[in-house]
PDB file of C-alpha atoms in Angstrom:
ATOM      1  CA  UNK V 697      -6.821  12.952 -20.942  1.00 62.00           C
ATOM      2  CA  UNK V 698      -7.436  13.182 -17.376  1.00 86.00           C
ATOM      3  CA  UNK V 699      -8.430   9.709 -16.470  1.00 89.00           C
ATOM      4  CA  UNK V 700      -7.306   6.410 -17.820  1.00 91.00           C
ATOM      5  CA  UNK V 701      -7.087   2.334 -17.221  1.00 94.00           C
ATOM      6  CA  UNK V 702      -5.226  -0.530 -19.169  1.00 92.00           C
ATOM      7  CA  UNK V 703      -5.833  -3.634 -18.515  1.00 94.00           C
ATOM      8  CA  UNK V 704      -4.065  -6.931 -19.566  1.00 92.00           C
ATOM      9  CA  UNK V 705      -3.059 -10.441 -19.614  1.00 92.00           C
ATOM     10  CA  UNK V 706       0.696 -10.497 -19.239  1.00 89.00           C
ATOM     11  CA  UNK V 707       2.910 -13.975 -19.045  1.00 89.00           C
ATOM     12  CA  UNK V 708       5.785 -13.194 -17.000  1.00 87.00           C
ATOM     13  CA  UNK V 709       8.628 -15.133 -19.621  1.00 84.00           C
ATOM     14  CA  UNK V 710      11.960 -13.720 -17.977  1.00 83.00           C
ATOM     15  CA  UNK V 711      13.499 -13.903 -14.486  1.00 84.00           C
ATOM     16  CA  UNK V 712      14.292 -10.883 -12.356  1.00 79.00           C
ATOM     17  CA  UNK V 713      13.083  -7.780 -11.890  1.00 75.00           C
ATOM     18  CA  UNK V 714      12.352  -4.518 -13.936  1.00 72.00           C
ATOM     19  CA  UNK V 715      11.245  -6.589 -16.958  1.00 83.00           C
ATOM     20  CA  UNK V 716       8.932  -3.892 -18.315  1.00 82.00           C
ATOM     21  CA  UNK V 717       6.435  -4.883 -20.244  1.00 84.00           C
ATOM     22  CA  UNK V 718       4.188  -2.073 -20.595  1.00 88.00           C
ATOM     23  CA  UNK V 719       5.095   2.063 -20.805  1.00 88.00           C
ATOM     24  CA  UNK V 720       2.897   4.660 -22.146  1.00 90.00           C
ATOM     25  CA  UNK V 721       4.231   7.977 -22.793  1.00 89.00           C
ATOM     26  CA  UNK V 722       6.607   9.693 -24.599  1.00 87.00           C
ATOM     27  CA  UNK V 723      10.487   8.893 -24.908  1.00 80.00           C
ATOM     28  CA  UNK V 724      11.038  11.853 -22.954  1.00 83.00           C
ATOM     29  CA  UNK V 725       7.939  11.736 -20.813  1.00 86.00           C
ATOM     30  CA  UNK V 726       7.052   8.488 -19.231  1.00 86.00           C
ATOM     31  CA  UNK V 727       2.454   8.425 -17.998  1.00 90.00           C
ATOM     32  CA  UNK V 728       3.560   5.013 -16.716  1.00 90.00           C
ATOM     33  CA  UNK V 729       5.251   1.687 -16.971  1.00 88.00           C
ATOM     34  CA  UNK V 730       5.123  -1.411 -15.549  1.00 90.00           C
ATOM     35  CA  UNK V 731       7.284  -4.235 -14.357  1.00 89.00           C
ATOM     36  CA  UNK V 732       6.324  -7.936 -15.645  1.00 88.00           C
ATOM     37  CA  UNK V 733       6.479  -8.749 -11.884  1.00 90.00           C
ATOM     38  CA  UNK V 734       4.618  -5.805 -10.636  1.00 90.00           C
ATOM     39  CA  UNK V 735       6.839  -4.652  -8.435  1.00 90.00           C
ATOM     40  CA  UNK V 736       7.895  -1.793  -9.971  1.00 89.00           C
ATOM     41  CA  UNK V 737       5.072   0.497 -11.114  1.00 91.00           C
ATOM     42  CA  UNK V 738       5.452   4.550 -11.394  1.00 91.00           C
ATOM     43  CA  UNK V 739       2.585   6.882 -12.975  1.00 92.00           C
ATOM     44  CA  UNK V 740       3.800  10.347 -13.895  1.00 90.00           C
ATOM     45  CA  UNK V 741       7.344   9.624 -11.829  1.00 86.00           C
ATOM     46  CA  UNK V 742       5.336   8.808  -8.768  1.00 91.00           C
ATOM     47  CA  UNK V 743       5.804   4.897  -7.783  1.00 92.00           C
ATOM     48  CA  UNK V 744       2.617   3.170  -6.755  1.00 94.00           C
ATOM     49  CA  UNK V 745       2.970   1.780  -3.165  1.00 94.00           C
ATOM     50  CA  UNK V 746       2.106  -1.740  -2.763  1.00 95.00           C
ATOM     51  CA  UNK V 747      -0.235  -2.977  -0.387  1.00 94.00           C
ATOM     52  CA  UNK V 748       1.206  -6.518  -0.451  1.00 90.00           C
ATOM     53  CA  UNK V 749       4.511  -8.282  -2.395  1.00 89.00           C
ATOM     54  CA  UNK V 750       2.521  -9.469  -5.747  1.00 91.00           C
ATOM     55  CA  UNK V 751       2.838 -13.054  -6.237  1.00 87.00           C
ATOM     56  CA  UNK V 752       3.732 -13.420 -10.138  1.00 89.00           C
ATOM     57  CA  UNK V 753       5.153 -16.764 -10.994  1.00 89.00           C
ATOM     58  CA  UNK V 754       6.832 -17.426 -14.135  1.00 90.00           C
ATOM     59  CA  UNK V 755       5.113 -19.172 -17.422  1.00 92.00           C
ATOM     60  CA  UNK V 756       1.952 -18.110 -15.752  1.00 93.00           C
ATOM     61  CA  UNK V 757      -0.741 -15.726 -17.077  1.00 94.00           C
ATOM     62  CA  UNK V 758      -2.527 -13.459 -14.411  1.00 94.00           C
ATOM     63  CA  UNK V 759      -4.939 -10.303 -15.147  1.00 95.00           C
ATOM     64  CA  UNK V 760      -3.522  -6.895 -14.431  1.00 94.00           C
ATOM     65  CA  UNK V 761      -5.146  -3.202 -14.071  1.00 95.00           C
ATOM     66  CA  UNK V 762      -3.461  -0.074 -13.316  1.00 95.00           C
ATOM     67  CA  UNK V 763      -5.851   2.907 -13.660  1.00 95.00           C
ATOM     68  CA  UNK V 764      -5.729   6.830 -13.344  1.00 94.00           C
ATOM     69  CA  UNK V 765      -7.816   9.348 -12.010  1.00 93.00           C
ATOM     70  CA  UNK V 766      -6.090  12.889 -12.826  1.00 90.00           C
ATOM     71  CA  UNK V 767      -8.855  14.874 -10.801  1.00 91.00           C
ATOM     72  CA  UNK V 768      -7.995  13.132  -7.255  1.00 93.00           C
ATOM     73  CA  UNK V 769      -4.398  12.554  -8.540  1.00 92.00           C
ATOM     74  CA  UNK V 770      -4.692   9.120  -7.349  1.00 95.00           C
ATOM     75  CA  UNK V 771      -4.012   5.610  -9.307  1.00 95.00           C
ATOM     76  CA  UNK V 772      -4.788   1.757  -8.463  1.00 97.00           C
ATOM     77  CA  UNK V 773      -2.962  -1.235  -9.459  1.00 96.00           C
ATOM     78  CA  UNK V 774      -4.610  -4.452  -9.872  1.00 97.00           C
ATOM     79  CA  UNK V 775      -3.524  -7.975  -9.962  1.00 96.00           C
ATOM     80  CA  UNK V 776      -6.037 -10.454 -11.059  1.00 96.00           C
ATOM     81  CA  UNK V 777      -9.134  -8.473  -9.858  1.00 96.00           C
ATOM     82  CA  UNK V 778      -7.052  -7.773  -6.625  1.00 96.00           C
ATOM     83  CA  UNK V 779      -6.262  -4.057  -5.392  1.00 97.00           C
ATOM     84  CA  UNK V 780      -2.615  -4.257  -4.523  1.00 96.00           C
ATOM     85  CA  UNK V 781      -1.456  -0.935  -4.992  1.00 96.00           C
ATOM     86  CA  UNK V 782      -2.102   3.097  -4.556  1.00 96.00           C
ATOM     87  CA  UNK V 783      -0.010   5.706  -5.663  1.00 95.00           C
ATOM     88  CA  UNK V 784      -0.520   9.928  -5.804  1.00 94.00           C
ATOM     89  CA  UNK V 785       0.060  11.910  -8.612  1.00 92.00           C
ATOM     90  CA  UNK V 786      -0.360  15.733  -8.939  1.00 88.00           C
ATOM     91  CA  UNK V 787      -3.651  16.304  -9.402  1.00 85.00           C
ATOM     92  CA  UNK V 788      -4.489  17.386 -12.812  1.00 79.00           C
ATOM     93  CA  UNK V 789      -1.295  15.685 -14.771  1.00 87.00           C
ATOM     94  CA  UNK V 790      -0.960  16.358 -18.342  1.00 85.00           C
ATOM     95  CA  UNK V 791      -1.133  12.981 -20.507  1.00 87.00           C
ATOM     96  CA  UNK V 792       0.698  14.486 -23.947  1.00 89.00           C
ATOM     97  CA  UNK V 793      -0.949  14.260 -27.067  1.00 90.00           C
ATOM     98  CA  UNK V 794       2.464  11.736 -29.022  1.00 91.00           C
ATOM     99  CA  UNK V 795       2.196   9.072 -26.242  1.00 90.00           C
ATOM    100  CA  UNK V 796       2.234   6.085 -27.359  1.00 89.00           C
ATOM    101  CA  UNK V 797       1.597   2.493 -25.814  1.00 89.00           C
ATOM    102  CA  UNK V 798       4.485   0.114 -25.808  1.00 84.00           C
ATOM    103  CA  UNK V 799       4.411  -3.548 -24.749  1.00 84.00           C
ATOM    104  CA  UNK V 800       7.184  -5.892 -23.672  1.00 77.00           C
ATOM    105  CA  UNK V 801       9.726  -2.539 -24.662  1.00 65.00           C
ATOM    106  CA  UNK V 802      10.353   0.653 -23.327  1.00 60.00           C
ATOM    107  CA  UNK V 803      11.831   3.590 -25.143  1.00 61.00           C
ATOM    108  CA  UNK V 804      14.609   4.389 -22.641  1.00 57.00           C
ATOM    109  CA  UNK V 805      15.812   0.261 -22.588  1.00 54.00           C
ATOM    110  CA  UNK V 806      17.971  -1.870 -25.265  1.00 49.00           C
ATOM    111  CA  UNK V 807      15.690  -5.171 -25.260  1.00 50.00           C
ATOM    112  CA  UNK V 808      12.644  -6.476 -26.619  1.00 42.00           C
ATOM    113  CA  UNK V 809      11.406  -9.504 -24.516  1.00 44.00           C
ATOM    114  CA  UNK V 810       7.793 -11.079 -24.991  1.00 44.00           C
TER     115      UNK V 810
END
């Protein structure tokens, strides 16, 4: 793949931070994953800097984006039709064949929350 987007409704249902609730990749390889809070968002190891702190209350359902463009290396996050975020990739990233989508887990963390 060389381009991609996923877009969501998420319900932020835990306090604090690093609450991941989506990750797409391998085990071994992390594409990208995303806080439940959106302030922690990294595509191919590369975080996405924020344009503004993301307001994301609890018990609250909002709209996210985050997509990839792997000819510019370059990928926007969204936050209810709202470009908050930019990050750089190298251009040209491999997405491997075996990833797989995970919500409200990620392969490298002990809980499921959702």
């Amino acid at each position: 793949e060389k381009e991609f987007t996923m877009c969501s409704w998420v319900n932020k249902m835990l306090p604090g931070e690093d609450n991941f609730w989506a990750f797409y990749g391998t085990p071994s390889y992390p594409v990208f994953h995303l806080s439940d809070d959106l302030k922690s968002a990294e595509v191919f190891n590369s975080s996405v800097q924020l344009n503004r702190d993301p307001d994301v209350p609890m018990n609250e359902w909002f709209h996210t984006c985050v997509t990839w463009n792997g000819s510019k290396g370059e990928t926007l996050l969204y936050l209810n039709g709202e470009h908050i975020g930019t990050g750089r990739t190298a251009k040209n990233a491999a997405v491997p064949a075996d990833s797989e989508l995970f919500l409200n887990w990620c392969p490298n963390g002990n809980n499921f929350f959702g």
